Coordinates of C-alpha atoms in Angstrom, one line a residue:
X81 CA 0.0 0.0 0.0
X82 CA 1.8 3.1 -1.1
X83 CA 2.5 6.6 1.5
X84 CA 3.0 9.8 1.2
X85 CA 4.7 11.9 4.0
X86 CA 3.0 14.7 5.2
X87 CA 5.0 18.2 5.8
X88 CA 4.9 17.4 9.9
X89 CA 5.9 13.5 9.0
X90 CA 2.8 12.0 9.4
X91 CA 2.6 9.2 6.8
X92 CA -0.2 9.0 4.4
X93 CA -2.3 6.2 2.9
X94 CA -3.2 7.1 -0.7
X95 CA -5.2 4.9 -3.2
X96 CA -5.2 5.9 -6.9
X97 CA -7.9 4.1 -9.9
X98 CA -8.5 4.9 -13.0
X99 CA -7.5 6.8 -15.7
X100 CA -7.7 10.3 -17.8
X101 CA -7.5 13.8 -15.8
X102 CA -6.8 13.4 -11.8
X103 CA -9.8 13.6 -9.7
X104 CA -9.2 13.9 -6.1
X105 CA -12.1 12.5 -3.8
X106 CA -12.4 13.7 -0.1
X107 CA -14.6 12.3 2.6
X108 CA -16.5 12.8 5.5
X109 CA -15.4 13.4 9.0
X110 CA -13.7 10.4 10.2
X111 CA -14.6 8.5 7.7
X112 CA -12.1 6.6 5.0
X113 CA -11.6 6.3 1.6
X114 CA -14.3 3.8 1.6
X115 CA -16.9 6.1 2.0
X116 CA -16.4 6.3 -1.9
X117 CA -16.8 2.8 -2.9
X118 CA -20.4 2.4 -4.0
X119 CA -19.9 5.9 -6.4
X120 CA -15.7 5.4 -7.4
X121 CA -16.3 3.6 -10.6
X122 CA -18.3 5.8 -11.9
X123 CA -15.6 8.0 -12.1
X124 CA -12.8 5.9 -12.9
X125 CA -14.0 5.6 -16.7
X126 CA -13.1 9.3 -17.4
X127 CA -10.8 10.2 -14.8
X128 CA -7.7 9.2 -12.3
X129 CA -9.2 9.1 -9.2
X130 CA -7.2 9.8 -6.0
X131 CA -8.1 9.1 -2.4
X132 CA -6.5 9.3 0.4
X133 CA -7.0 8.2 4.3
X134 CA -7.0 11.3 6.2
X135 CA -5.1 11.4 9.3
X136 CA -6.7 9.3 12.1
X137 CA -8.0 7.1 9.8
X138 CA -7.6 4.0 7.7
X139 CA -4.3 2.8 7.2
X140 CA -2.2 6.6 8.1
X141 CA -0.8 7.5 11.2
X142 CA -3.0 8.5 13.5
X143 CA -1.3 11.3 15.8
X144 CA -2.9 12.3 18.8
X145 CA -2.7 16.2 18.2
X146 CA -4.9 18.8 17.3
X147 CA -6.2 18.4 13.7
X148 CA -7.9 20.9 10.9
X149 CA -9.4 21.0 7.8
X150 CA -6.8 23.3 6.5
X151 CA -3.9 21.0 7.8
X152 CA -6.1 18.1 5.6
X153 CA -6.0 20.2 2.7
X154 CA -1.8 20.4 3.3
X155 CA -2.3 16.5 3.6
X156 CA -3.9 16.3 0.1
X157 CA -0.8 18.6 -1.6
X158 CA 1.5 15.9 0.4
X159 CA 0.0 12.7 -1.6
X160 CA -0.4 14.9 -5.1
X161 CA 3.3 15.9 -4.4
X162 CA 4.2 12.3 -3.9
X163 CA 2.3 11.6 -7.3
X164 CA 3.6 14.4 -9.3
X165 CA 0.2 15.7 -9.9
X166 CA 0.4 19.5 -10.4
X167 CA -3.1 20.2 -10.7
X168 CA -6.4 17.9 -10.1
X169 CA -10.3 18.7 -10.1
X170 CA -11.4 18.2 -6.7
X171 CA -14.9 16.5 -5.2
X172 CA -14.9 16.8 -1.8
X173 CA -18.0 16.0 0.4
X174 CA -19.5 16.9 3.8
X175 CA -16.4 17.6 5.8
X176 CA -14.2 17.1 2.4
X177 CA -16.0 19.7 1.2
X178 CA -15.0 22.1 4.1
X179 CA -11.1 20.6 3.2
X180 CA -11.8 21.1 -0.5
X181 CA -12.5 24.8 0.5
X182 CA -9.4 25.6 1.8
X183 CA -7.5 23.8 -0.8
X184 CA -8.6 25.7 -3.6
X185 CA -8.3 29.0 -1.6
X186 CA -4.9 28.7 -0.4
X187 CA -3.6 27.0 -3.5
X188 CA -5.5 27.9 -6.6
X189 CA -3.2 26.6 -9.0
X190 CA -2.9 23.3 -7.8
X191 CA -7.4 22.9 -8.3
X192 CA -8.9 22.9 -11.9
X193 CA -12.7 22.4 -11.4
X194 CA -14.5 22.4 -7.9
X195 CA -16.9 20.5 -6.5
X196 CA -18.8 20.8 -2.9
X197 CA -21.1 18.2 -1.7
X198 CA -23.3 18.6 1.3
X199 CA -20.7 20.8 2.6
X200 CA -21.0 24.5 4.4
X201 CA -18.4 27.4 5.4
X202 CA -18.8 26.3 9.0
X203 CA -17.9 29.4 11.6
X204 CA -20.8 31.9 12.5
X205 CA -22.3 32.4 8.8
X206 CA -22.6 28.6 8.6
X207 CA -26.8 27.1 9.0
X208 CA -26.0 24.1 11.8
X209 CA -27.9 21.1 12.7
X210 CA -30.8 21.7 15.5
X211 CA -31.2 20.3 18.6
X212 CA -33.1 17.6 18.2
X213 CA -30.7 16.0 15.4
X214 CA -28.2 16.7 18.1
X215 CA -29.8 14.7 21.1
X216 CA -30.5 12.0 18.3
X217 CA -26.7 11.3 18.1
X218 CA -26.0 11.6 21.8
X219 CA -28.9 9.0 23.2
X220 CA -27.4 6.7 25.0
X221 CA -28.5 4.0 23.5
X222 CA -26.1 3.3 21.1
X223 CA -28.0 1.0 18.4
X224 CA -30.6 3.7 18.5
X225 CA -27.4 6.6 17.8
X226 CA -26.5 4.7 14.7
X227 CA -30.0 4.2 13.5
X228 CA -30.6 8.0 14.0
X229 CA -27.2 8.5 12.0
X230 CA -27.9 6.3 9.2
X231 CA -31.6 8.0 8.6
X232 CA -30.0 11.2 8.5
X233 CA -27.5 9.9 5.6
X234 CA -30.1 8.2 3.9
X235 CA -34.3 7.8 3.8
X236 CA -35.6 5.0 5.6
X237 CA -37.3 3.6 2.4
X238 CA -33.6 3.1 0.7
X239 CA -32.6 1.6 4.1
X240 CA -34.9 -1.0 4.2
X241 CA -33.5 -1.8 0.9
X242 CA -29.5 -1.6 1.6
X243 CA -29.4 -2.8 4.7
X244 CA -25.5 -2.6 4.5
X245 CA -22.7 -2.5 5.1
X246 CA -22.4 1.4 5.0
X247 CA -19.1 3.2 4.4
X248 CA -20.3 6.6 5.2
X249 CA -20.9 6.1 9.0
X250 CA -17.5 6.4 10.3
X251 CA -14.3 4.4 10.0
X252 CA -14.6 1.7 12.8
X253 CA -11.3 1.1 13.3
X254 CA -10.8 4.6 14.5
X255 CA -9.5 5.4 17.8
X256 CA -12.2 7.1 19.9
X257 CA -9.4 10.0 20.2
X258 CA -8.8 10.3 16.4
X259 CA -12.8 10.7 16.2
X260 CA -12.5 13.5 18.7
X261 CA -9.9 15.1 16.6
X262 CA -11.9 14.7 13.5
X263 CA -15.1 16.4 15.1
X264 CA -12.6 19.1 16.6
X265 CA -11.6 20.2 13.0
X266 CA -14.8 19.8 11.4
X267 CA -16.6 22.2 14.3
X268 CA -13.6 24.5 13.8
X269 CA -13.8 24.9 10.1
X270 CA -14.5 28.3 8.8
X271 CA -13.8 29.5 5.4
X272 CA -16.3 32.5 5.0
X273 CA -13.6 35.1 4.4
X274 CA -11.8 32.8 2.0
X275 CA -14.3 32.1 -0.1
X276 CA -14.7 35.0 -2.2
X277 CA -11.0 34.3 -3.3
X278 CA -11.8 30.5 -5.1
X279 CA -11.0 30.6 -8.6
X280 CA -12.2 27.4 -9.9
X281 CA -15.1 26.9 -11.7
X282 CA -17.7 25.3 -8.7
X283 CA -20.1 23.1 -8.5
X284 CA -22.1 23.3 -5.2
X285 CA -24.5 19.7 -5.0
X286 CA -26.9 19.4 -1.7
X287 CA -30.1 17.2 -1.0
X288 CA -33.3 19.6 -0.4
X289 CA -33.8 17.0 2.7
X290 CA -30.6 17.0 4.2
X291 CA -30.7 17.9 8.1
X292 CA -27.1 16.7 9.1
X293 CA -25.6 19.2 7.4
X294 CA -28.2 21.8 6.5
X295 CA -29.1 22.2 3.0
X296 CA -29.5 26.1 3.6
X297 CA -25.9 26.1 3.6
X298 CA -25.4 25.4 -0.1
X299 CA -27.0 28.6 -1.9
X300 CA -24.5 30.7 1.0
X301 CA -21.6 28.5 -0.2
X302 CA -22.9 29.0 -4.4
X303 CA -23.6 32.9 -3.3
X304 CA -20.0 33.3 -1.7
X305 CA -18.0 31.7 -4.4
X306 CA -17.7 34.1 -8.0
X307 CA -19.6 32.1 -10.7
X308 CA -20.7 28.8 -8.6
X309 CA -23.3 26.9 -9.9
X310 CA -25.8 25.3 -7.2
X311 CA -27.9 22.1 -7.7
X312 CA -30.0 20.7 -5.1
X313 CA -31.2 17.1 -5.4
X314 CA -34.8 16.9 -4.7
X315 CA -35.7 14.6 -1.5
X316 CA -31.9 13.1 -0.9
X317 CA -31.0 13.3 2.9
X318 CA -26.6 13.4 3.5
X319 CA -25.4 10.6 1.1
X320 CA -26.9 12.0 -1.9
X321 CA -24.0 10.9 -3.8
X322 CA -24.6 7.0 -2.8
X323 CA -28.7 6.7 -2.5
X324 CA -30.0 9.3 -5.3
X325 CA -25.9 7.8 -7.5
X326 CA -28.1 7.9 -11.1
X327 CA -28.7 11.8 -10.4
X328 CA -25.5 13.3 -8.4
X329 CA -23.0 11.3 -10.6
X330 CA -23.6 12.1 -14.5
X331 CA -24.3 15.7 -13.1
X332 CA -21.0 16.1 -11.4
X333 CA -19.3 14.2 -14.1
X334 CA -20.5 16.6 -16.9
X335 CA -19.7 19.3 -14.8
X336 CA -15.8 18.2 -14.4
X337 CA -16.0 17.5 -18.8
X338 CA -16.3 20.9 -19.0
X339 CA -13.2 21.6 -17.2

């Protein structure tokens, strides 16, 4: 399994399928690369795709130190360095989208076209989840957590259809500190002020039902990035990418063939 070595050390799991124009793919919060296996091939036809285990997760080192979305966005430049890849298009969602953010911000010749999945600007702009979706996580019953969690990725009629497993719930193997560090960075994420300054063409994708991650935030990302495009998928919940696949995937991939 190949590495790349982060700018602090840390080493970095990377995967790479595919072929044609490099595609980078980033995650959820502690989640890893797997998150994209039920959507990868679909890309893989008409473009190199490139994940990578963030820090914490999967098969890289898993520091126990504070950890941010912009230091995740230095940990993508680390494996594109270690592939010679000067420039890539970028799909990052839910938390990848926050790390997608910062890495075409900060380094604007390194992105070509831009897209942000169920994602949000965080910080005091950003729409957050209510209460209640809050208290749904926290219940102490823990069978009843992961049910809540699941019905807020995906609607309870697809569930009872694919009743797993699902790759967008969290990497298991993850150390219950690593998770912490994930949720730290995640909560600490805000790009408002940088946003204005993203160059790439953007594409910002949302489900109209999506409560985790509150679909009000993607007309405030499409409104604070010049020229993004905004498309909401009608009824998806978080994992619009995965459940309502026959409508986000041809869309995002015509949007990166025009790039």
């Amino acid at each position: 399994m190949p590495f790349a070595t982060a700018v602090d050390g840390v080493k970095l799991s990377y995967q790479v399928r595919g072929g044609g124009q490099p595609l980078v793919l980033l995650q959820g919060q502690a989640n890893n690369h797997r998150w994209w296996d039920p959507v990868r091939a679909d890309f893989e036809e008409s473009f190199r795709t490139v994940t990578f285990d963030y820090r914490g997760t999967g098969e890289s080192d898993k520091p126990d130190e504070p950890y941010a979305t912009r230091g995740f966005a230095a940990d993508v430049l680390a494996v594109l360095d270690e592939l010679g890849v000067e420039r890539a298009h970028v799909y990052g969602t839910s938390m990848g989208g926050r790390v997608a953010q910062w890495l075409a911000a900060d380094h604007p010749e390194r992105v070509g076209s831009l897209v942000l999945g169920c994602s949000s600007p965080g910080g005091a702009h950003g729409f957050e989840r209510d209460n209640d979706v809050r208290r749904s996580l926290a219940q102490p019953d823990r069978a009843a957590a992961e049910r809540a969690l699941l019905e807020l990725m995906y609607t309870p009629a697809w569930l009872a259809t694919h009743p797993g497993p699902h790759h967008t719930t969290g990497d298991p193997a993850m150390p219950a500190y690593a998770r912490r560090r994930h949720l730290s960075a995640s909560a600490g994420h805000d790009s408002w002020d940088a946003l204005p300054s993203i160059a790439a063409p953007t594409l910002v994708v949302h489900g109209t039902d999506d409560v985790f991650n509150p679909a009000a935030n993607a007309p405030l990302l499409a409104g604070r990035i010049p020229g993004a495009e905004l498309r909401m998928i009608e009824a998806a919940r978080h994992a619009y990418f995965e459940e309502f696949r026959e409508i986000a995937s041809p869309l995002v991939l015509e949007f990166l063939r025009r790039g």
